[in-house]
Coordinates of C-alpha atoms in Angstrom, one line a residue:
M523 CA -193.9 105.2 -222.3
D524 CA -194.4 107.9 -225.0
A525 CA -192.8 111.3 -224.5
A526 CA -196.1 113.1 -224.3
G527 CA -197.2 110.9 -221.4
S528 CA -194.0 110.7 -219.5
P529 CA -194.3 111.7 -215.8
L530 CA -191.4 114.2 -216.2
L531 CA -193.0 116.1 -219.0
R532 CA -196.3 116.1 -217.2
L533 CA -194.6 117.6 -214.2
L534 CA -192.9 120.2 -216.3
R535 CA -196.4 121.3 -217.5
F536 CA -197.6 121.6 -213.9
R537 CA -198.8 125.0 -212.7
I538 CA -198.5 126.4 -209.2
R539 CA -201.8 126.5 -207.4
I540 CA -202.4 128.0 -204.0
L541 CA -204.8 126.1 -201.8
S542 CA -206.7 127.5 -198.9
P543 CA -205.4 126.4 -195.5
R544 CA -208.9 125.2 -194.7
L545 CA -209.4 123.0 -197.7
H546 CA -210.8 119.7 -196.6
L547 CA -209.6 116.7 -198.4
S548 CA -212.0 114.0 -199.6
R549 CA -212.4 111.2 -197.1
R550 CA -210.0 108.7 -198.5
P551 CA -208.1 106.2 -196.3
A552 CA -205.8 108.3 -194.1
R553 CA -202.5 109.3 -195.4
C554 CA -199.5 110.4 -193.3
L555 CA -201.1 113.7 -192.6
R556 CA -201.0 114.7 -188.9
T557 CA -202.3 118.1 -188.3
P558 CA -202.5 121.4 -190.2
C559 CA -200.5 124.7 -190.1
P560 CA -202.6 127.8 -190.6
C561 CA -200.8 128.9 -193.7
P562 CA -201.4 127.8 -197.3
F563 CA -199.0 125.7 -199.3
L564 CA -198.1 125.3 -202.9
L565 CA -199.3 122.3 -204.7
L566 CA -197.8 121.2 -208.0
R567 CA -200.5 119.7 -210.1
P568 CA -201.3 119.4 -213.8
A569 CA -203.8 121.9 -215.2
S570 CA -206.0 119.0 -216.3
A571 CA -205.7 117.2 -213.0
P572 CA -208.9 116.3 -210.9
A573 CA -209.7 118.7 -208.1
D574 CA -208.8 116.1 -205.5
P575 CA -205.1 116.7 -204.8
C576 CA -204.9 113.3 -203.1
S577 CA -204.8 111.7 -206.6
L578 CA -201.3 113.0 -206.8
R579 CA -198.4 111.3 -205.0
L580 CA -195.9 112.2 -202.4
P581 CA -193.9 109.8 -200.2
C582 CA -195.1 109.1 -196.7
G583 CA -195.5 112.4 -194.7
F584 CA -197.8 114.5 -192.6
I585 CA -198.4 118.2 -192.5
G586 CA -198.5 120.8 -189.7
H587 CA -198.1 121.1 -186.0
R588 CA -201.4 122.0 -184.5
P589 CA -204.3 119.8 -183.4
A590 CA -207.0 119.0 -185.9
V591 CA -210.3 117.2 -185.9
S592 CA -210.7 117.0 -189.7
W593 CA -208.6 116.4 -192.8
R594 CA -207.1 119.8 -193.6
V595 CA -204.1 120.7 -195.6
G596 CA -201.7 123.4 -194.4
G597 CA -198.0 123.8 -194.7
A598 CA -196.1 127.0 -194.8
G599 CA -194.9 128.1 -191.4
G600 CA -193.0 125.2 -190.2
A601 CA -195.2 122.7 -191.9
S602 CA -194.4 119.3 -190.9
L603 CA -194.6 117.0 -194.0
L604 CA -193.1 114.3 -191.9
G605 CA -192.3 110.7 -192.6
G606 CA -190.8 108.6 -189.9
G607 CA -190.7 106.3 -187.1
G608 CA -192.7 108.0 -184.4
G609 CA -193.6 110.4 -187.2
P610 CA -196.3 110.2 -189.7
H611 CA -199.7 109.4 -188.5
A612 CA -203.2 109.8 -189.8
V613 CA -204.7 113.1 -188.9
R614 CA -205.7 113.3 -185.2
G615 CA -209.4 112.7 -185.1
S616 CA -209.6 111.1 -188.5
R617 CA -211.4 107.8 -188.8
R618 CA -208.3 105.8 -189.5
N619 CA -206.4 107.3 -186.7
S620 CA -209.1 106.4 -184.2
Q621 CA -208.9 102.8 -185.5
L622 CA -205.1 102.5 -184.9
S623 CA -204.2 100.5 -181.8
R624 CA -202.9 102.4 -178.8
E625 CA -201.1 99.2 -177.7
M626 CA -197.3 99.8 -177.5
N627 CA -197.9 103.3 -179.0
F628 CA -198.6 101.7 -182.4
Y629 CA -200.6 104.8 -183.4
R630 CA -197.6 107.0 -183.0
E631 CA -195.5 105.0 -185.5
R632 CA -195.1 105.2 -189.2
H633 CA -198.3 104.7 -191.1
C634 CA -197.6 105.5 -194.8
P635 CA -200.1 106.2 -197.5
A636 CA -200.9 103.8 -200.3
P637 CA -199.3 104.7 -203.6
G638 CA -201.0 107.6 -205.2
E639 CA -202.8 108.9 -202.1
A640 CA -200.7 111.8 -201.0
P641 CA -200.3 115.2 -202.6
L642 CA -197.2 116.2 -204.5
C643 CA -196.4 119.6 -203.0
L644 CA -193.7 122.2 -202.4
I645 CA -193.7 123.8 -198.9
P646 CA -192.9 127.5 -198.7
P647 CA -191.1 129.0 -195.8
P648 CA -193.0 131.0 -193.1
D649 CA -193.3 134.7 -193.2
G650 CA -190.2 136.4 -192.0
Y651 CA -188.0 133.3 -192.6
R652 CA -184.3 134.1 -192.9
F653 CA -181.0 132.4 -193.1
P654 CA -180.6 130.3 -189.9
V655 CA -178.4 131.6 -187.1
P656 CA -174.9 130.0 -187.7
W657 CA -173.3 127.4 -185.5
P658 CA -172.2 127.5 -182.7
E659 CA -174.4 130.5 -181.9
S660 CA -177.4 128.5 -182.9
L661 CA -176.9 126.2 -180.0
H662 CA -178.1 129.1 -177.8
K663 CA -180.6 131.0 -180.0
I664 CA -182.6 130.7 -183.3
W665 CA -184.8 133.1 -185.2
H666 CA -188.3 133.1 -183.9
D667 CA -189.8 133.6 -187.4
N668 CA -188.1 130.5 -188.8
M669 CA -190.2 128.5 -186.4
P670 CA -193.1 130.7 -185.1
Y671 CA -194.4 128.2 -182.5
D672 CA -194.6 129.6 -179.1
K673 CA -196.4 126.9 -177.1
L674 CA -193.3 124.9 -176.2
A675 CA -191.6 128.0 -174.8
E676 CA -194.7 128.8 -172.8
R677 CA -195.0 125.2 -171.4
K678 CA -191.4 124.5 -170.8
G679 CA -189.8 127.9 -170.2
H680 CA -189.7 127.4 -166.4
Q681 CA -187.7 124.2 -166.9
G682 CA -185.0 126.0 -168.9
W683 CA -185.9 124.4 -172.3
M684 CA -186.4 127.6 -174.2
K685 CA -188.0 131.1 -174.0
E686 CA -188.9 133.8 -176.4
E687 CA -186.7 136.9 -176.3
G688 CA -187.2 139.6 -178.9
S689 CA -186.8 138.2 -182.4
Y690 CA -185.2 135.0 -181.0
F691 CA -186.0 131.8 -179.2
I692 CA -183.3 131.4 -176.5
F693 CA -182.1 128.0 -175.2
P694 CA -180.6 128.2 -171.7
G695 CA -179.7 124.5 -171.9
G696 CA -182.1 123.2 -169.4
G697 CA -184.4 120.1 -169.4
T698 CA -187.1 118.7 -167.2
M699 CA -184.6 116.7 -165.2
F700 CA -181.8 119.2 -165.4
P701 CA -183.5 122.7 -165.1
D702 CA -180.1 124.1 -163.9
G703 CA -178.7 123.3 -167.4
A704 CA -177.1 120.5 -169.4
I705 CA -173.6 121.5 -168.6
K706 CA -173.9 120.9 -164.9
Y707 CA -175.9 117.7 -165.5
I708 CA -173.2 116.4 -167.9
E709 CA -170.5 117.3 -165.3
K710 CA -172.4 115.2 -162.8
L711 CA -172.6 112.2 -165.1
G712 CA -168.9 112.6 -165.8
Q713 CA -168.2 111.5 -162.3
F714 CA -169.3 108.0 -163.3
I715 CA -168.9 107.9 -167.1
P716 CA -165.7 108.5 -169.1
I717 CA -167.1 111.5 -171.0
H718 CA -163.9 113.5 -171.4
N719 CA -161.2 111.1 -172.8
G720 CA -162.5 110.0 -176.3
L721 CA -163.6 106.6 -175.1
L722 CA -167.2 107.5 -175.9
R723 CA -168.2 108.9 -179.2
T724 CA -171.8 107.9 -180.2
A725 CA -174.8 108.6 -177.9
L726 CA -178.6 108.1 -178.2
D727 CA -180.9 110.5 -176.4
M728 CA -184.4 109.1 -176.2
G729 CA -187.3 111.5 -175.7
C730 CA -184.9 114.4 -176.1
G731 CA -187.0 117.5 -175.9
V732 CA -185.2 120.3 -177.8
A733 CA -181.9 118.2 -177.6
S734 CA -179.9 120.4 -175.2
F735 CA -178.3 117.3 -173.7
G736 CA -176.9 116.3 -177.1
G737 CA -176.0 119.8 -178.0
F738 CA -173.8 120.4 -175.0
L739 CA -172.2 116.9 -175.3
L740 CA -170.7 118.0 -178.7
K741 CA -168.0 120.0 -177.0
E742 CA -166.8 116.6 -175.6
N743 CA -166.5 115.2 -179.1
I744 CA -169.5 113.0 -178.4
T745 CA -172.1 113.0 -181.2
T746 CA -175.6 112.4 -179.9
L747 CA -178.4 111.4 -182.1
S748 CA -181.6 112.6 -180.4
F749 CA -185.1 111.5 -181.0
A750 CA -188.6 112.1 -179.8
P751 CA -192.1 111.4 -181.2
R752 CA -194.3 114.1 -182.5
D753 CA -196.4 114.3 -179.4
S754 CA -198.0 117.1 -177.4
H755 CA -194.7 119.0 -177.5
K756 CA -195.2 119.3 -181.3
S757 CA -192.1 120.6 -183.0
Q758 CA -189.4 119.8 -180.5
I759 CA -187.3 117.9 -183.1
Q760 CA -187.6 120.8 -185.5
F761 CA -186.3 123.2 -182.9
A762 CA -183.3 120.8 -182.3
L763 CA -182.4 120.7 -186.0
E764 CA -182.8 124.5 -186.4
R765 CA -180.2 124.7 -183.5
G766 CA -177.8 122.5 -185.5
I767 CA -178.1 119.4 -183.3
P768 CA -178.5 115.9 -184.8
A769 CA -182.1 114.7 -184.3
F770 CA -184.9 113.0 -186.0
V771 CA -188.5 111.9 -185.3
A772 CA -189.0 108.4 -183.9
M773 CA -191.1 106.4 -181.5
L774 CA -190.1 103.3 -179.5
G775 CA -193.3 101.4 -180.0
T776 CA -193.9 98.1 -181.8
R777 CA -190.8 98.1 -184.0
R778 CA -187.1 98.2 -183.6
L779 CA -185.4 101.5 -183.8
P780 CA -183.8 102.1 -187.2
F781 CA -180.2 101.3 -186.0
P782 CA -178.0 98.2 -186.2
A783 CA -177.0 96.3 -183.1
S784 CA -174.3 97.7 -180.8
S785 CA -174.5 101.2 -182.3
F786 CA -174.2 103.6 -179.3
D787 CA -171.6 103.9 -176.6
L788 CA -174.1 105.8 -174.4
V789 CA -177.9 105.6 -174.2
H790 CA -179.6 108.4 -172.3
C791 CA -183.2 108.9 -171.1
S792 CA -184.2 112.0 -169.2
R793 CA -187.8 111.6 -168.3
C794 CA -188.4 109.9 -171.6
L795 CA -191.3 107.9 -169.9
I796 CA -190.5 104.7 -171.8
P797 CA -191.9 101.8 -169.8
F798 CA -188.7 99.7 -170.1
T799 CA -190.0 96.6 -168.3
A800 CA -193.4 96.5 -169.9
Y801 CA -194.2 93.6 -172.2
N802 CA -191.8 91.3 -170.3
G803 CA -188.9 93.7 -170.7
T804 CA -189.2 94.1 -174.5
Y805 CA -188.2 97.8 -174.4
F806 CA -185.2 97.1 -172.2
A807 CA -184.1 94.4 -174.6
E808 CA -184.3 96.9 -177.5
V809 CA -182.2 99.4 -175.6
D810 CA -179.7 96.5 -175.0
R811 CA -179.7 95.7 -178.7
V812 CA -178.5 99.2 -179.7
L813 CA -176.2 99.7 -176.8
R814 CA -172.6 98.7 -177.4
P815 CA -171.1 96.1 -175.1
G816 CA -169.3 98.0 -172.3
G817 CA -171.5 101.0 -173.0
Y818 CA -173.4 103.1 -170.5
L819 CA -177.2 103.5 -169.8
V820 CA -178.4 106.6 -168.0
I821 CA -182.1 106.9 -166.9
S822 CA -183.0 110.1 -165.2
G823 CA -186.6 110.5 -164.0
P824 CA -189.4 108.1 -163.6
P825 CA -189.3 105.4 -162.4
V826 CA -185.9 105.9 -160.7
Q827 CA -186.7 106.4 -157.0
W828 CA -189.9 108.0 -158.0
S829 CA -192.9 108.5 -155.7
N830 CA -195.6 105.9 -156.4
Q831 CA -193.5 104.0 -158.9
E832 CA -191.7 101.7 -156.4
K833 CA -192.7 98.5 -158.3
E834 CA -191.6 100.0 -161.7
W835 CA -188.3 101.0 -160.2
S836 CA -187.8 97.5 -158.7
D837 CA -188.7 95.9 -162.0
L838 CA -186.2 98.1 -163.9
Q839 CA -183.4 97.1 -161.5
S840 CA -184.4 93.4 -162.0
A841 CA -184.3 93.7 -165.8
A842 CA -180.9 95.3 -165.7
H843 CA -179.7 92.6 -163.3
A844 CA -181.0 89.8 -165.5
L845 CA -178.8 91.1 -168.3
C846 CA -175.9 91.5 -165.8
Y847 CA -175.7 95.3 -166.1
E848 CA -173.6 96.8 -163.4
L849 CA -175.4 99.5 -161.4
L850 CA -172.7 102.2 -161.0
T851 CA -174.8 104.7 -159.0
V852 CA -178.2 105.9 -158.1
D853 CA -178.1 109.7 -157.4
G854 CA -181.5 111.1 -156.6
N855 CA -183.6 110.2 -159.6
T856 CA -180.7 109.3 -161.9
A857 CA -179.4 105.8 -162.3
I858 CA -176.3 104.8 -164.3
W859 CA -175.6 101.3 -165.5
K860 CA -172.7 99.7 -167.5
K861 CA -173.5 97.0 -169.9
P862 CA -171.2 93.9 -169.7
T863 CA -168.7 93.4 -172.5
Q864 CA -169.7 89.7 -172.9
S865 CA -173.2 88.1 -173.4
S866 CA -172.4 85.0 -171.4
C867 CA -174.8 86.2 -168.7
L868 CA -177.7 84.5 -170.6
P869 CA -179.4 82.2 -170.4
N870 CA -180.5 82.6 -166.8
Q871 CA -183.6 82.4 -164.8
N872 CA -185.3 85.8 -164.7
E873 CA -188.9 87.0 -164.1
F874 CA -189.2 88.5 -167.6
G875 CA -188.4 85.3 -169.5
L876 CA -185.6 87.0 -171.4
D877 CA -183.2 84.7 -173.3
L878 CA -180.9 85.0 -176.2
C879 CA -182.6 85.5 -179.6
N880 CA -182.6 82.7 -182.1
E881 CA -179.4 82.2 -184.0
N882 CA -181.2 83.1 -187.2
D883 CA -182.1 86.5 -185.9
D884 CA -180.0 89.3 -187.5
P885 CA -179.8 91.9 -184.7
S886 CA -178.8 94.6 -187.3
E887 CA -182.0 94.3 -189.4
A888 CA -184.1 97.1 -188.1
W889 CA -186.3 98.6 -190.9
Y890 CA -189.9 97.8 -190.0
V891 CA -188.8 94.8 -187.9
K892 CA -191.0 94.0 -185.0
L893 CA -189.6 94.2 -181.5
K894 CA -188.6 90.9 -180.0
N895 CA -188.7 89.7 -176.4
C896 CA -185.2 88.4 -176.5
V897 CA -181.6 89.6 -176.2
S898 CA -179.7 90.0 -179.4
R899 CA -176.5 88.1 -180.0
V900 CA -173.4 90.0 -180.9
S901 CA -171.2 88.6 -183.8
V902 CA -167.8 90.0 -182.7
E903 CA -168.7 91.3 -179.3
G904 CA -165.3 91.5 -177.7
E905 CA -163.8 93.5 -180.5
I906 CA -166.6 96.2 -180.6
S907 CA -167.0 96.9 -176.9
V908 CA -166.3 100.2 -175.3
G909 CA -162.6 100.0 -174.3
S910 CA -161.7 97.7 -177.1
I911 CA -162.8 99.8 -180.0
P912 CA -160.3 102.6 -180.7
K913 CA -160.8 106.0 -179.2
W914 CA -161.9 109.0 -181.2
L915 CA -160.3 110.2 -183.6
E916 CA -158.5 107.0 -184.4
R917 CA -161.7 105.0 -184.8
V918 CA -162.9 107.0 -187.8
Y919 CA -160.0 105.7 -189.9
K920 CA -159.2 102.3 -188.5
P921 CA -161.1 99.5 -190.3
P922 CA -163.7 98.2 -187.9
S923 CA -163.7 94.5 -186.9
R924 CA -167.2 94.0 -188.3
L925 CA -165.7 94.5 -191.8
S926 CA -164.5 90.9 -191.4
L927 CA -168.1 89.8 -192.0
L928 CA -168.0 91.3 -195.5
K929 CA -166.1 89.9 -198.5
N930 CA -163.0 92.0 -199.1
G931 CA -164.4 94.3 -196.5
I932 CA -161.1 95.9 -195.3
D933 CA -159.9 96.6 -198.9
V934 CA -163.2 98.1 -200.0
F935 CA -163.3 100.2 -196.8
E936 CA -159.8 101.6 -197.3
A937 CA -160.4 102.4 -200.9
D938 CA -163.7 104.1 -200.1
T939 CA -162.0 106.2 -197.4
S940 CA -159.3 107.4 -199.8
R941 CA -161.8 108.0 -202.6
W942 CA -164.0 110.3 -200.4
A943 CA -161.0 112.3 -199.2
R944 CA -160.2 113.1 -202.8
R945 CA -163.8 113.8 -203.7
V946 CA -164.4 116.1 -200.8
D947 CA -161.3 118.0 -201.7
Y948 CA -162.6 118.3 -205.2
Y949 CA -166.0 119.5 -203.9
K950 CA -164.3 122.3 -201.9
K951 CA -161.6 123.4 -204.3
T952 CA -163.2 122.9 -207.7
L953 CA -166.9 122.9 -207.2
G954 CA -166.8 125.7 -204.6
L955 CA -169.0 124.0 -202.0
K956 CA -168.6 125.9 -198.8
L957 CA -168.2 122.8 -196.6
G958 CA -166.6 124.0 -193.4
S959 CA -168.3 127.4 -193.5
P960 CA -171.1 128.8 -191.3
E961 CA -173.5 128.2 -194.2
I962 CA -173.5 124.4 -193.9
R963 CA -174.1 122.7 -190.5
N964 CA -176.8 120.0 -191.0
V965 CA -175.7 117.6 -193.8
M966 CA -177.3 114.4 -195.1
D967 CA -175.7 111.6 -197.1
M968 CA -178.6 109.7 -198.6
N969 CA -176.6 106.6 -199.7
A970 CA -173.8 106.5 -197.2
L971 CA -172.2 102.9 -197.6
F972 CA -169.4 103.1 -195.0
G973 CA -169.7 106.8 -194.2
G974 CA -166.7 107.8 -196.3
F975 CA -168.2 111.2 -197.2
A976 CA -168.8 112.0 -193.5
A977 CA -165.4 110.7 -192.5
A978 CA -163.8 113.2 -194.9
L979 CA -165.6 116.0 -193.2
V980 CA -164.8 115.3 -189.5
F981 CA -162.7 118.4 -189.1
D982 CA -165.4 120.7 -190.4
P983 CA -168.0 122.3 -188.0
L984 CA -170.8 120.2 -189.3
W985 CA -172.5 116.8 -188.7
V986 CA -173.7 114.2 -191.2
M987 CA -176.8 112.1 -191.0
N988 CA -175.6 108.9 -192.8
V989 CA -178.5 107.1 -194.4
V990 CA -178.1 103.5 -195.4
P991 CA -181.0 102.4 -197.7
A992 CA -182.9 99.6 -196.1
R993 CA -182.8 97.4 -199.3
K994 CA -179.0 97.8 -199.8
P995 CA -176.2 96.0 -197.8
L996 CA -176.6 96.8 -194.2
T997 CA -173.4 98.7 -193.6
L998 CA -174.7 101.1 -190.9
D999 CA -172.9 99.1 -188.2
I1000 CA -169.6 100.0 -189.8
I1001 CA -170.6 103.7 -189.8
Y1002 CA -171.3 103.5 -186.0
D1003 CA -168.0 101.6 -185.4
R1004 CA -166.3 104.6 -187.0
G1005 CA -167.9 107.0 -184.5
L1006 CA -170.3 108.4 -187.0
I1007 CA -174.2 108.4 -186.8
G1008 CA -177.0 107.5 -189.2
V1009 CA -180.2 105.6 -189.7
Y1010 CA -181.8 103.0 -192.1
H1011 CA -184.4 104.4 -194.5
D1012 CA -186.3 103.5 -197.6
W1013 CA -186.3 106.4 -200.0
C1014 CA -189.7 105.5 -201.4
E1015 CA -191.0 107.0 -198.2
A1016 CA -190.4 110.4 -196.6
F1017 CA -187.6 110.8 -194.2
S1018 CA -188.3 111.3 -190.4
T1019 CA -187.7 115.0 -190.3
Y1020 CA -189.4 118.4 -190.7
P1021 CA -189.2 120.8 -193.6
R1022 CA -186.1 123.0 -194.0
T1023 CA -183.9 121.0 -191.6
Y1024 CA -180.8 120.3 -193.7
D1025 CA -178.3 122.7 -195.3
L1026 CA -176.9 120.2 -197.7
V1027 CA -178.1 116.9 -199.1
H1028 CA -175.7 114.6 -200.8
V1029 CA -176.5 111.4 -202.8
V1030 CA -174.5 109.0 -205.0
G1031 CA -176.6 107.0 -207.4
I1032 CA -179.9 108.7 -206.9
T1033 CA -181.7 106.3 -209.3
S1034 CA -180.5 103.3 -207.3
L1035 CA -182.5 104.6 -204.3
I1036 CA -185.8 104.0 -206.1
S1037 CA -184.9 100.7 -207.7
D1038 CA -185.2 97.1 -206.5
P1039 CA -181.6 95.9 -206.0
A1040 CA -182.4 92.4 -207.3
S1041 CA -184.6 93.1 -210.3
G1042 CA -183.6 96.7 -211.1
K1043 CA -187.2 97.6 -211.5
R1044 CA -188.4 101.0 -210.3
R1045 CA -190.3 100.9 -207.0
C1046 CA -191.3 104.6 -206.9
H1047 CA -190.9 107.7 -209.0
I1048 CA -187.9 110.0 -209.1
V1049 CA -190.2 113.0 -209.0
D1050 CA -191.4 112.0 -205.6
L1051 CA -187.9 111.6 -204.3
M1052 CA -186.8 115.1 -205.7
V1053 CA -189.8 116.7 -204.0
E1054 CA -188.9 115.0 -200.8
I1055 CA -185.3 116.4 -201.0
D1056 CA -186.8 119.8 -201.6
R1057 CA -188.9 119.4 -198.4
I1058 CA -185.8 118.5 -196.4
L1059 CA -183.6 121.3 -197.7
R1060 CA -183.8 124.8 -196.3
P1061 CA -184.1 127.8 -198.7
E1062 CA -180.7 128.3 -200.4
G1063 CA -179.6 124.9 -199.3
K1064 CA -177.5 122.7 -201.6
A1065 CA -178.1 119.4 -203.2
V1066 CA -175.1 117.5 -204.6
I1067 CA -176.2 114.5 -206.7
R1068 CA -173.8 112.1 -208.5
D1069 CA -175.0 109.6 -211.2
S1070 CA -174.6 108.8 -214.9
A1071 CA -174.9 111.6 -217.4
E1072 CA -178.3 110.5 -218.5
A1073 CA -179.6 110.3 -215.0
I1074 CA -178.2 113.7 -214.0
E1075 CA -179.7 115.3 -217.1
R1076 CA -183.1 114.0 -216.1
V1077 CA -182.8 115.0 -212.5
S1078 CA -181.6 118.4 -213.5
R1079 CA -184.9 119.0 -215.5
I1080 CA -186.9 118.0 -212.5
A1081 CA -184.8 120.3 -210.3
R1082 CA -185.5 123.3 -212.5
A1083 CA -189.2 122.5 -212.4
I1084 CA -189.2 122.7 -208.6
R1085 CA -187.4 126.0 -208.6
W1086 CA -183.8 125.0 -208.1
D1087 CA -180.8 126.6 -209.7
T1088 CA -178.6 123.9 -211.2
R1089 CA -175.1 123.4 -212.5
I1090 CA -173.8 120.2 -214.0
H1091 CA -170.1 119.4 -213.5
D1092 CA -167.7 116.6 -214.6
S1093 CA -166.6 114.3 -211.8
E1094 CA -163.1 114.0 -210.6
P1095 CA -160.6 112.7 -213.2
E1096 CA -160.1 109.4 -211.4
S1097 CA -163.9 108.8 -210.9
R1098 CA -166.1 106.5 -213.0
K1099 CA -166.2 107.4 -216.7
G1100 CA -169.4 109.1 -217.6
E1101 CA -170.4 110.1 -214.1
K1102 CA -171.6 113.7 -213.7
I1103 CA -172.3 115.8 -210.6
L1104 CA -175.3 118.1 -210.2
V1105 CA -174.9 120.9 -207.8
A1106 CA -178.3 122.6 -207.2
T1107 CA -179.4 125.4 -204.9
K1108 CA -183.0 125.5 -203.6
T1109 CA -184.2 129.0 -204.3
F1110 CA -185.7 131.2 -201.6
W1111 CA -189.2 131.8 -202.9
K1112 CA -192.3 133.0 -201.1
L1113 CA -196.0 132.9 -201.6
P1114 CA -197.5 135.8 -203.5
S1115 CA -198.8 138.5 -201.1
S1116 CA -202.3 138.3 -202.6
S1117 CA -202.6 134.7 -201.3
K1118 CA -202.2 135.7 -197.7

């Protein structure tokens, strides 16, 4: 491509244009736009571009929080340019959305735009936005103006979710099934589950609300990844992330959750309203897939001893029995099971027709994989069960048994762990990154491999979302065996989060994220990916990008075009020759006052 026509130079000639929040897009096939926010947003577009902003590209996402009946574009405030499982939909009320099936909540899952059908845009912060309340204070309160959405507090305040108090939203720690607070609820669970001794490390909270359960489990050194769809509660996941609690947008619908098999030591549902036994127990089988052998399942709320749901409660007990789960207790509307450490329970006769999956099924493939009405096989089940896997903190350093499935897995793992210990030390001492300070709480590693970057940070008061690209080797199970958390993702689509939800984004080999591993051909554009990183980062957040000198120079030019301050550094002396490190800061810019 000639220089004059290169996408990068066209981007650098873009001008900022302010669009009305009421602008109606042309009626093209629906993109991942959900509903609008009442504020305008900035659109990067060439001066010569057609008036229709949909001719420009952005990875799968949707915008806003509030109900809509037409295609509108918004986006300041807490604009939700969301991609992600349970996340992006067509706009509510749009023609395509009305055509999506309600069966198994398909319409709540990812529905991404065709290439070239989404706007390429930067999202400004809402009026009054300021640096987030630091952790751990943020567990209990956040700035109201950072997320000026009052309805959740109005609807759920009486259940202890959250309430507005002066310039803050306050989080008492309650939930629908634990209005007296998560601390008391966790203490109650601790009578039946080994919460306090390091045996459990990773947990999944389904239908999490504002994630108080996961937030208060952190003091027990249990890292909970919380998820919920973008439903009538709107921005519950954004509240969770603003609080500094690991969370993302997802929906248990027609596809597997984006996790490998045997990921979580504990799976929790507090009034998540998942119909576990529907579709011949398919949803229960999916929970079983992600729950580690010997792990614990807690369901609090319907249908457990719930009025008018006697059949559903009976069916749930039958499904658990069919998989040989041990019912530890039923206390009011809370039931706790323990999963067996072996899968020898199947095959058996059960009313759901559940049996072991085909031997060709890879239970750790989970990116856009349809749910299956079968129980996943475990490759090294006895060695990865709760009780067999090392306790925290030992498990983060000991090579997991699933490395045996990879060629030279243990050697590569140990070299990777040592390498990242040196690199993180370099980041802190030479590059001046404030890892471990109150400025950095929510961290993302976009190309995590074994989670070595996260492992080198376990003593800092932060958490890392380890992302394993779906087209690369599926090493996310190793990350979970280490007691770390993460998801699969394809970086040619938007990530399942809201704007301004991460303090630092880290990536090694950024150009590899948009290339086909087999052919090396580009699958999407680096500009799209950089704009997506900008969406994820909060104002004054950091991006740390490692790649070849040529790639870093190109990325740096794009970074400056989207208003980042940039510095390019040499890598550590022992790193690959020619590798450079870009450290960039997303600037804190605002809309011109005349546009309000």
